[in-house]
Amino acid sequence: MSFFLKDNFILESDIAEQLYFNYAQNQPIIDYHSHLSPSAVANNINFENITDAWLKGDHYKWRAMRALGIEEEYITGNASDYEKFSKWAQTVPYTIRNPLFHWTHMELKNPFGITELLNQDTARKIYDTTSEKLQSQAFSPKGLLNNFNVEMVGTTDDPLDSLEAHLKIRQDNSKVKVLPTFRPDRIFTIDSGNKFRTYVHKLGELTHIDITDLESLLQAFKIRINYFNDAGCVSSDHGLSAIPHKGKNSKTDIEKIFKEVLNGNDSKAKEIKESFTYFMLVEFCKMYHEKGWVQQFHLGALRNSNAYKVSVLGRDTGFDSVGDYKQAETLSTLLNELESDNKLSKTILYNLNPADNTVFATMTGNFQGEGVRGKVQYGSGWWFLDQLDGMTNQMNALSNQGLISTFIGMLTDSRSFLSYSRHEYFRRLLCNLFAEDIRKGYLPNDVNWIGSIISDICYHNAKKYFNLNQS
């Protein structure tokens, strides 16, 4: 069977090929939202084998294996690395029409140079070949980032993180910038009892602040924001089902119950949770604005749907799905409050439910700012939507309701150093999308002009948006 990933993969015309190979393919990658381990980059220790590099932590693959009935022992259990890989190889042929089929073979082709289909018959050979290559310096974490021409990685970091790895990478004068992203969502779990109190206590210890009220809580977070900023941070991130309702609780009400919770009384924690979260979001956003950071909001996930499996395997193991939360009103309320106070930073809005595409695309148009191209961005297709249909629909919604020419493009949102094929996937789709418009006569056949816009979307817009020339 001939290998299906030809040079013109996804590129359906000569114009698409011109756009991709001349304007998109060789642009550096600004991966402004990922879950890569900064310590893996700092220490630059080679992966033990392809299972270590590819399957550990990848809930996309885990979900596919479960759907095929593979025993958990071979997914997150204690089976050997080769046994786990073999079960994945058994699964791959059944992933046809799922993006995993494309991603898998794109990642084998680049960087490993493998142009065979992965299945049970090829599993042993591919396991041995990839695992051997992974021992070379070119396939270390830094080597892989250099291979994919990655210029910047934005990791996802809790305010309590030491950022030692980021600082080490900076001191090593690494070619790739690995910048922390401030994600303080754990503070929103005011209804989690001792877990919440423990987190607040650790925050206080770290910042040498006696946290007894909202003012001291915010003071502690400001110290951490300053620390992140000094470490090169240019962005924050929040992952929420939806922006919470502001509610009718006053700051005095929130303060009173916050103090009660700190003292061990959780009786009113649930009733104040939304108001507390909204209050903290507003205060965080004001601090981000002071620093000139970009703020990101990933909205719409229904987390931990399978309570039993989560209790056994833990969070972030593949049991989340798309939620059907109402988004427009509360999102508008938050952005409007910040805009009215002249505290609205550059903002990226990501929806997980495709039904919200036009809601989010039109919301961005309400809050654009003078002197900033695309100040409020409609973020790229995320998580369950970073596939061909999801990305196409996102770009069409953005094109119809805003300016795709100011779009900051793709991100991996991944834990794998091999996942940069997703940028190639996006870029091929982007070029084909524009080429089809040219072919149909919807756009003029001016490849240089359209190509310059594509280069901007792939690289230049994001670099300017995150002020990376200055970081």
Coordinates of C-alpha atoms in Angstrom, one line a residue:
M1 CA 0.0 0.0 0.0
S2 CA 1.5 3.4 -1.0
F3 CA 1.9 6.0 1.7
F4 CA -0.9 8.5 1.6
L5 CA 0.9 11.6 3.0
K6 CA 2.1 13.1 -0.3
D7 CA 3.7 16.5 -0.6
N8 CA 0.2 17.8 -1.7
F9 CA -1.6 16.4 1.3
I10 CA -4.7 18.6 1.9
L11 CA -3.5 20.9 -0.9
E12 CA -6.1 20.4 -3.6
S13 CA -4.7 22.8 -6.3
D14 CA -1.5 24.3 -7.7
I15 CA -2.4 27.6 -6.0
A16 CA -2.7 25.8 -2.6
E17 CA 0.7 24.3 -3.1
Q18 CA 2.2 27.7 -4.1
L19 CA 0.8 29.3 -1.0
Y20 CA 1.9 26.5 1.4
F21 CA 5.4 25.9 0.1
N22 CA 6.3 29.6 -0.5
Y23 CA 4.5 31.3 2.3
A24 CA 3.6 28.9 5.1
Q25 CA 5.8 25.9 5.4
N26 CA 9.0 27.5 6.5
Q27 CA 7.6 30.1 8.9
P28 CA 8.8 29.6 12.5
I29 CA 6.3 28.4 15.1
I30 CA 4.9 30.5 17.9
D31 CA 3.3 27.9 20.1
Y32 CA 1.7 30.3 22.5
H33 CA -0.4 27.8 24.4
S34 CA 0.9 24.3 25.3
H35 CA 1.2 21.9 28.2
L36 CA 4.8 20.9 27.5
S37 CA 6.9 20.2 30.5
P38 CA 9.4 23.1 30.9
S39 CA 11.7 20.9 33.0
A40 CA 11.9 18.4 30.1
V41 CA 13.3 21.2 28.0
A42 CA 15.6 22.5 30.7
N43 CA 17.0 19.1 31.5
N44 CA 16.9 18.0 27.9
I45 CA 17.0 14.3 28.8
N46 CA 16.2 12.0 25.9
F47 CA 13.0 10.0 26.0
E48 CA 13.4 6.3 26.8
N49 CA 11.4 5.2 23.8
I50 CA 8.5 6.2 21.5
T51 CA 5.9 5.2 24.2
D52 CA 7.6 7.6 26.6
A53 CA 7.6 10.4 24.0
W54 CA 4.2 9.7 22.4
L55 CA 1.7 7.8 24.6
K56 CA 2.3 9.0 28.1
G57 CA -0.2 11.8 29.0
D58 CA -1.9 11.7 25.6
H59 CA -5.6 11.4 26.4
Y60 CA -6.6 11.7 22.7
K61 CA -4.9 8.3 22.1
W62 CA -6.2 6.9 25.4
R63 CA -9.8 7.7 24.4
A64 CA -9.4 6.0 21.0
M65 CA -7.9 2.9 22.7
R66 CA -10.8 2.7 25.2
A67 CA -13.3 3.0 22.3
L68 CA -11.7 -0.1 20.8
G69 CA -12.1 -2.0 24.0
I70 CA -8.4 -2.1 24.9
E71 CA -7.8 -2.9 28.6
E72 CA -6.7 0.0 30.8
E73 CA -3.7 -2.0 31.7
Y74 CA -2.3 -1.2 28.3
I75 CA -3.4 2.4 28.4
T76 CA -2.5 3.9 31.7
G77 CA -1.7 0.7 33.6
N78 CA 1.5 -1.3 34.3
A79 CA 2.0 -3.0 31.0
S80 CA 5.4 -2.7 29.4
D81 CA 6.2 0.2 27.1
Y82 CA 6.3 -2.0 24.1
E83 CA 3.0 -3.7 25.0
K84 CA 1.3 -0.3 25.3
F85 CA 2.8 0.8 21.9
S86 CA 1.6 -2.5 20.3
K87 CA -1.9 -1.9 21.5
W88 CA -1.8 1.6 20.1
A89 CA -0.5 0.2 16.8
Q90 CA -3.5 -2.2 16.9
T91 CA -5.8 0.8 17.4
V92 CA -4.4 3.1 14.7
P93 CA -6.1 1.5 11.6
Y94 CA -9.4 1.9 13.3
T95 CA -8.9 5.7 13.8
I96 CA -9.6 6.4 10.1
R97 CA -11.4 9.7 9.6
N98 CA -10.3 10.7 13.1
P99 CA -7.5 13.4 13.2
L100 CA -5.4 10.8 15.1
F101 CA -4.9 8.9 11.9
H102 CA -3.4 11.9 10.2
W103 CA -1.5 13.1 13.3
T104 CA 0.0 9.7 13.9
H105 CA 1.4 9.3 10.4
M106 CA 2.5 13.0 10.1
E107 CA 4.5 12.6 13.4
L108 CA 6.1 9.4 12.1
K109 CA 7.1 11.1 8.8
N110 CA 8.4 14.2 10.6
P111 CA 10.8 13.9 12.4
F112 CA 11.4 10.1 12.1
G113 CA 11.2 9.9 8.3
I114 CA 8.9 6.9 8.5
T115 CA 6.5 6.5 5.5
E116 CA 4.8 3.2 6.5
L117 CA 1.4 2.9 8.0
L118 CA 1.4 2.0 11.7
N119 CA -0.4 -1.2 12.5
Q120 CA 0.2 -4.5 14.2
D121 CA 2.4 -5.8 11.4
T122 CA 4.7 -2.7 11.5
A123 CA 4.6 -2.1 15.2
R124 CA 7.9 -3.8 16.2
K125 CA 9.9 -2.2 13.4
I126 CA 8.6 1.2 14.0
Y127 CA 9.0 0.9 17.8
D128 CA 12.6 -0.1 17.4
T129 CA 13.4 2.5 14.7
T130 CA 11.8 5.4 16.6
S131 CA 13.2 4.4 20.0
E132 CA 16.7 4.2 18.6
K133 CA 16.5 7.6 17.0
L134 CA 15.1 9.1 20.2
Q135 CA 18.4 8.4 21.8
S136 CA 20.3 10.9 19.6
Q137 CA 20.7 14.6 20.5
A138 CA 18.6 15.6 17.5
F139 CA 15.6 13.9 19.1
S140 CA 16.0 15.3 22.6
P141 CA 13.3 17.8 23.7
K142 CA 15.4 20.8 22.5
G143 CA 16.4 18.9 19.4
L144 CA 12.8 18.2 18.5
L145 CA 11.8 21.9 19.1
N146 CA 14.6 22.9 16.8
N147 CA 13.6 20.4 14.2
F148 CA 10.1 21.9 14.0
N149 CA 11.5 25.4 13.9
V150 CA 9.8 26.4 17.1
E151 CA 10.7 29.9 18.2
M152 CA 8.5 30.2 21.3
V153 CA 6.6 27.9 23.6
G154 CA 4.1 29.1 26.2
T155 CA 3.7 26.6 28.9
T156 CA 0.8 26.4 31.4
D157 CA 1.9 27.1 35.0
D158 CA 0.3 27.4 38.4
P159 CA 1.1 30.6 40.4
L160 CA 2.9 28.4 43.0
D161 CA 5.3 27.0 40.4
S162 CA 8.9 27.9 41.1
L163 CA 9.6 28.5 37.3
E164 CA 13.1 27.2 37.9
A165 CA 13.0 25.4 34.6
H166 CA 12.1 28.5 32.7
L167 CA 14.9 30.4 34.4
K168 CA 17.4 27.7 33.6
I169 CA 16.4 27.7 29.9
R170 CA 16.8 31.5 29.8
Q171 CA 20.2 31.3 31.4
D172 CA 21.3 28.6 28.9
N173 CA 20.6 31.0 26.1
S174 CA 18.4 28.4 24.5
K175 CA 17.4 29.1 20.8
V176 CA 13.8 28.4 21.8
K177 CA 12.0 30.8 24.2
V178 CA 10.1 28.8 26.8
L179 CA 7.8 31.3 28.6
P180 CA 5.6 30.6 31.6
T181 CA 1.8 31.3 31.4
F182 CA 0.0 32.3 34.6
R183 CA -3.0 30.0 35.2
P184 CA -4.5 30.6 38.7
D185 CA -7.7 28.6 38.3
R186 CA -7.1 26.5 41.5
I187 CA -8.0 29.6 43.6
F188 CA -11.6 29.4 42.2
T189 CA -12.3 26.2 44.0
I190 CA -13.5 27.9 47.2
D191 CA -15.9 25.0 47.7
S192 CA -13.2 22.3 47.9
G193 CA -12.7 22.6 51.6
N194 CA -9.3 21.7 52.9
K195 CA -7.8 21.6 49.4
F196 CA -8.7 25.2 49.0
R197 CA -7.3 26.2 52.5
T198 CA -4.1 24.2 51.8
Y199 CA -3.6 26.1 48.5
V200 CA -4.2 29.5 50.1
H201 CA -1.8 28.5 52.9
K202 CA 0.9 27.6 50.4
L203 CA 0.4 30.8 48.5
G204 CA 0.8 32.7 51.8
E205 CA 4.0 30.9 52.7
L206 CA 5.5 31.4 49.3
T207 CA 4.8 35.1 49.3
H208 CA 5.4 35.7 53.0
I209 CA 1.8 37.2 53.2
D210 CA -0.6 36.3 56.1
I211 CA -3.7 35.8 54.0
T212 CA -6.7 36.6 56.1
D213 CA -8.9 38.6 53.7
L214 CA -9.4 39.5 50.0
E215 CA -6.9 42.3 50.1
S216 CA -4.1 40.1 51.4
L217 CA -5.1 37.4 48.9
L218 CA -4.8 39.8 46.0
Q219 CA -1.5 41.1 47.4
A220 CA -0.1 37.6 47.4
F221 CA -1.2 37.0 43.8
K222 CA 0.3 40.3 42.8
I223 CA 3.7 39.2 44.1
R224 CA 3.4 36.0 42.1
I225 CA 2.4 37.9 38.9
N226 CA 5.5 40.1 39.4
Y227 CA 7.6 37.0 39.7
F228 CA 6.1 35.5 36.6
N229 CA 6.6 38.7 34.7
D230 CA 10.3 38.8 35.7
A231 CA 10.6 35.2 34.4
G232 CA 9.4 36.3 31.0
C233 CA 5.7 35.7 31.2
V234 CA 3.6 37.5 28.6
S235 CA 0.3 35.7 29.0
S236 CA -2.3 34.4 31.4
D237 CA -4.8 31.6 30.9
H238 CA -8.1 30.5 32.4
G239 CA -9.9 27.2 31.7
L240 CA -13.6 27.5 32.7
S241 CA -16.9 25.9 31.8
A242 CA -18.1 29.5 31.3
I243 CA -17.5 32.9 32.7
P244 CA -19.4 32.9 36.0
H245 CA -22.3 35.1 36.8
K246 CA -21.4 38.3 38.6
G247 CA -24.3 37.8 41.0
K248 CA -25.7 40.1 43.5
N249 CA -23.2 39.5 46.3
S250 CA -21.3 42.5 47.3
K251 CA -17.5 42.5 48.0
T252 CA -18.5 42.6 51.7
D253 CA -20.5 39.4 51.3
I254 CA -17.8 37.7 49.4
E255 CA -15.2 38.8 52.0
K256 CA -17.3 37.6 54.9
I257 CA -17.7 34.1 53.5
F258 CA -14.1 33.9 52.3
K259 CA -13.0 34.5 55.9
E260 CA -15.4 31.9 57.1
V261 CA -14.0 29.4 54.7
L262 CA -10.4 30.2 55.7
N263 CA -11.5 29.4 59.3
G264 CA -12.9 26.0 58.3
N265 CA -16.6 26.9 57.8
D266 CA -17.6 25.7 54.3
S267 CA -21.4 26.0 54.8
K268 CA -21.8 28.9 52.4
A269 CA -18.9 28.2 50.1
K270 CA -21.0 26.8 47.2
E271 CA -23.4 29.7 47.2
I272 CA -20.6 32.3 47.0
K273 CA -18.5 30.4 44.5
E274 CA -19.6 32.1 41.3
S275 CA -19.5 35.6 42.8
F276 CA -16.0 34.9 44.3
T277 CA -14.7 33.5 41.0
Y278 CA -16.1 36.5 39.0
F279 CA -14.6 38.9 41.6
M280 CA -11.2 37.2 41.4
L281 CA -11.3 37.1 37.6
V282 CA -11.9 40.9 37.4
E283 CA -9.0 41.6 39.8
F284 CA -6.7 39.2 38.0
C285 CA -7.5 40.8 34.6
K286 CA -6.7 44.3 36.0
M287 CA -3.3 43.0 37.1
Y288 CA -2.7 41.4 33.7
H289 CA -3.5 44.8 32.1
E290 CA -0.9 46.5 34.3
K291 CA 1.7 44.1 33.0
G292 CA 0.7 44.3 29.4
W293 CA 0.0 40.6 29.2
V294 CA -2.3 38.8 26.8
Q295 CA -5.2 37.0 28.6
Q296 CA -6.6 33.7 27.3
F297 CA -10.0 32.2 28.1
H298 CA -10.7 28.5 27.2
L299 CA -14.4 28.1 27.7
G300 CA -16.9 25.2 27.4
A301 CA -15.4 22.0 28.7
L302 CA -17.5 19.6 30.7
R303 CA -14.9 18.1 33.0
N304 CA -14.7 14.7 34.7
S305 CA -17.8 13.2 33.2
N306 CA -17.0 9.7 34.3
A307 CA -16.8 10.1 38.0
Y308 CA -15.9 6.5 38.7
K309 CA -13.0 6.4 36.2
V310 CA -11.7 9.8 37.4
S311 CA -11.8 8.5 41.0
V312 CA -9.6 5.6 39.9
L313 CA -7.3 7.2 37.3
G314 CA -7.4 10.9 38.3
R315 CA -8.1 14.1 36.4
D316 CA -7.0 14.8 32.9
T317 CA -7.0 11.2 31.9
G318 CA -9.5 11.4 29.0
F319 CA -13.0 11.8 30.6
D320 CA -13.9 15.4 29.6
S321 CA -16.2 16.4 26.8
V322 CA -17.9 19.4 25.1
G323 CA -20.3 21.2 27.4
D324 CA -23.4 23.1 26.4
Y325 CA -23.1 26.0 28.7
K326 CA -24.5 29.5 28.0
Q327 CA -21.6 31.7 27.2
A328 CA -22.6 35.1 25.7
E329 CA -24.1 37.1 28.6
T330 CA -21.5 36.5 31.2
L331 CA -18.6 36.8 28.8
S332 CA -20.0 40.1 27.6
T333 CA -20.5 41.2 31.3
L334 CA -16.8 40.5 32.1
L335 CA -15.4 42.2 29.0
N336 CA -17.7 45.2 29.4
E337 CA -16.7 45.7 33.0
L338 CA -13.0 45.7 32.1
E339 CA -13.5 47.9 29.0
S340 CA -15.5 50.4 31.1
D341 CA -12.6 50.6 33.5
N342 CA -10.0 50.9 30.7
K343 CA -8.5 47.6 32.0
L344 CA -9.2 45.3 29.0
S345 CA -6.0 43.6 27.9
K346 CA -5.4 41.8 24.6
T347 CA -7.7 38.9 24.9
I348 CA -8.1 35.5 23.2
L349 CA -11.5 33.7 23.4
Y350 CA -11.6 30.0 22.7
N351 CA -14.9 28.0 22.6
L352 CA -15.1 24.2 22.8
N353 CA -18.7 23.9 21.7
P354 CA -18.9 24.5 17.9
A355 CA -22.5 25.8 18.4
D356 CA -20.8 28.9 20.0
N357 CA -18.6 29.8 16.9
T358 CA -20.6 32.8 15.9
V359 CA -21.2 33.9 19.5
F360 CA -17.5 34.1 20.1
A361 CA -16.6 35.5 16.7
T362 CA -19.1 38.3 17.0
M363 CA -18.1 39.0 20.7
T364 CA -14.6 39.8 19.6
G365 CA -15.9 42.6 17.4
N366 CA -17.5 44.4 20.4
F367 CA -14.2 45.1 22.2
Q368 CA -11.5 45.9 19.6
G369 CA -9.1 48.7 20.5
E370 CA -7.5 51.6 18.8
G371 CA -3.9 51.1 17.7
V372 CA -4.0 47.3 18.2
R373 CA -4.6 44.9 15.3
G374 CA -7.0 42.2 16.5
K375 CA -6.9 43.2 20.1
V376 CA -9.6 40.6 21.0
Q377 CA -9.0 37.4 19.1
Y378 CA -11.3 34.5 18.3
G379 CA -9.0 31.7 19.2
S380 CA -8.1 28.8 16.9
G381 CA -10.1 25.5 17.0
W382 CA -9.2 24.0 20.4
W383 CA -9.1 20.5 21.9
F384 CA -12.0 18.6 20.3
L385 CA -12.1 21.2 17.5
D386 CA -8.5 21.2 16.3
Q387 CA -9.4 18.9 13.4
L388 CA -10.1 19.7 9.8
D389 CA -13.8 20.5 10.2
G390 CA -13.4 22.3 13.5
M391 CA -10.6 24.5 12.2
T392 CA -12.4 25.2 8.9
N393 CA -15.5 26.2 10.7
Q394 CA -13.6 28.5 13.2
M395 CA -11.8 30.3 10.3
N396 CA -15.0 30.7 8.4
A397 CA -16.8 32.2 11.4
L398 CA -13.9 34.5 11.9
S399 CA -13.8 35.5 8.3
N400 CA -17.5 36.1 8.2
Q401 CA -17.7 38.2 11.4
G402 CA -14.2 39.7 11.7
L403 CA -10.8 40.0 10.1
I404 CA -9.0 36.7 9.5
S405 CA -6.0 38.8 8.2
T406 CA -5.3 39.7 11.9
F407 CA -5.7 36.1 13.2
I408 CA -2.8 34.8 15.3
G409 CA -3.2 31.3 14.1
M410 CA -2.5 27.8 15.5
L411 CA -1.3 26.4 18.9
T412 CA -0.7 22.8 19.9
D413 CA -2.4 22.7 23.3
S414 CA -0.3 19.5 23.7
R415 CA 1.8 17.6 26.1
S416 CA 3.9 16.0 23.4
F417 CA 7.1 17.3 21.8
L418 CA 6.0 15.4 18.6
S419 CA 2.7 17.3 18.2
Y420 CA 4.1 20.2 16.1
S421 CA 2.7 18.4 13.0
R422 CA -0.5 20.1 14.1
H423 CA 0.9 23.4 12.9
E424 CA 1.6 21.8 9.5
Y425 CA -1.9 20.4 9.5
F426 CA -3.3 23.9 10.2
R427 CA -1.1 25.6 7.6
R428 CA -2.0 23.2 4.9
L429 CA -5.7 23.6 5.6
L430 CA -5.3 27.4 5.8
C431 CA -3.6 27.5 2.4
N432 CA -6.1 25.2 0.8
L433 CA -9.0 27.3 2.2
F434 CA -7.6 30.5 0.6
A435 CA -6.7 28.7 -2.6
E436 CA -10.2 27.4 -3.0
D437 CA -11.6 30.9 -2.7
I438 CA -9.2 32.0 -5.5
R439 CA -10.1 29.1 -7.7
K440 CA -13.8 29.8 -7.3
G441 CA -13.3 33.5 -8.1
Y442 CA -14.1 34.7 -4.6
L443 CA -10.7 36.2 -4.2
P444 CA -8.3 37.7 -6.8
N445 CA -5.6 35.5 -8.1
D446 CA -2.8 37.5 -6.4
V447 CA -0.6 34.8 -4.8
N448 CA 1.9 37.4 -3.4
W449 CA -0.8 39.4 -1.6
I450 CA -2.7 36.4 -0.3
G451 CA 0.6 34.7 0.6
S452 CA 1.7 37.6 2.7
I453 CA -1.6 37.3 4.7
I454 CA -1.0 33.6 5.2
S455 CA 2.6 34.3 6.4
D456 CA 1.1 36.8 8.9
I457 CA -1.4 34.2 10.2
C458 CA 1.2 31.5 10.5
Y459 CA 3.8 33.6 12.3
H460 CA 4.0 37.4 12.2
N461 CA 0.7 38.2 13.8
A462 CA 1.4 36.1 16.8
K463 CA 4.9 37.4 17.2
K464 CA 3.6 41.0 17.2
Y465 CA 0.6 40.2 19.4
F466 CA 2.7 38.7 22.2
N467 CA 5.4 41.4 21.8
L468 CA 8.1 38.7 21.4
N469 CA 10.6 41.1 19.9
Q470 CA 10.7 42.7 23.3
S471 CA 10.7 39.6 25.5

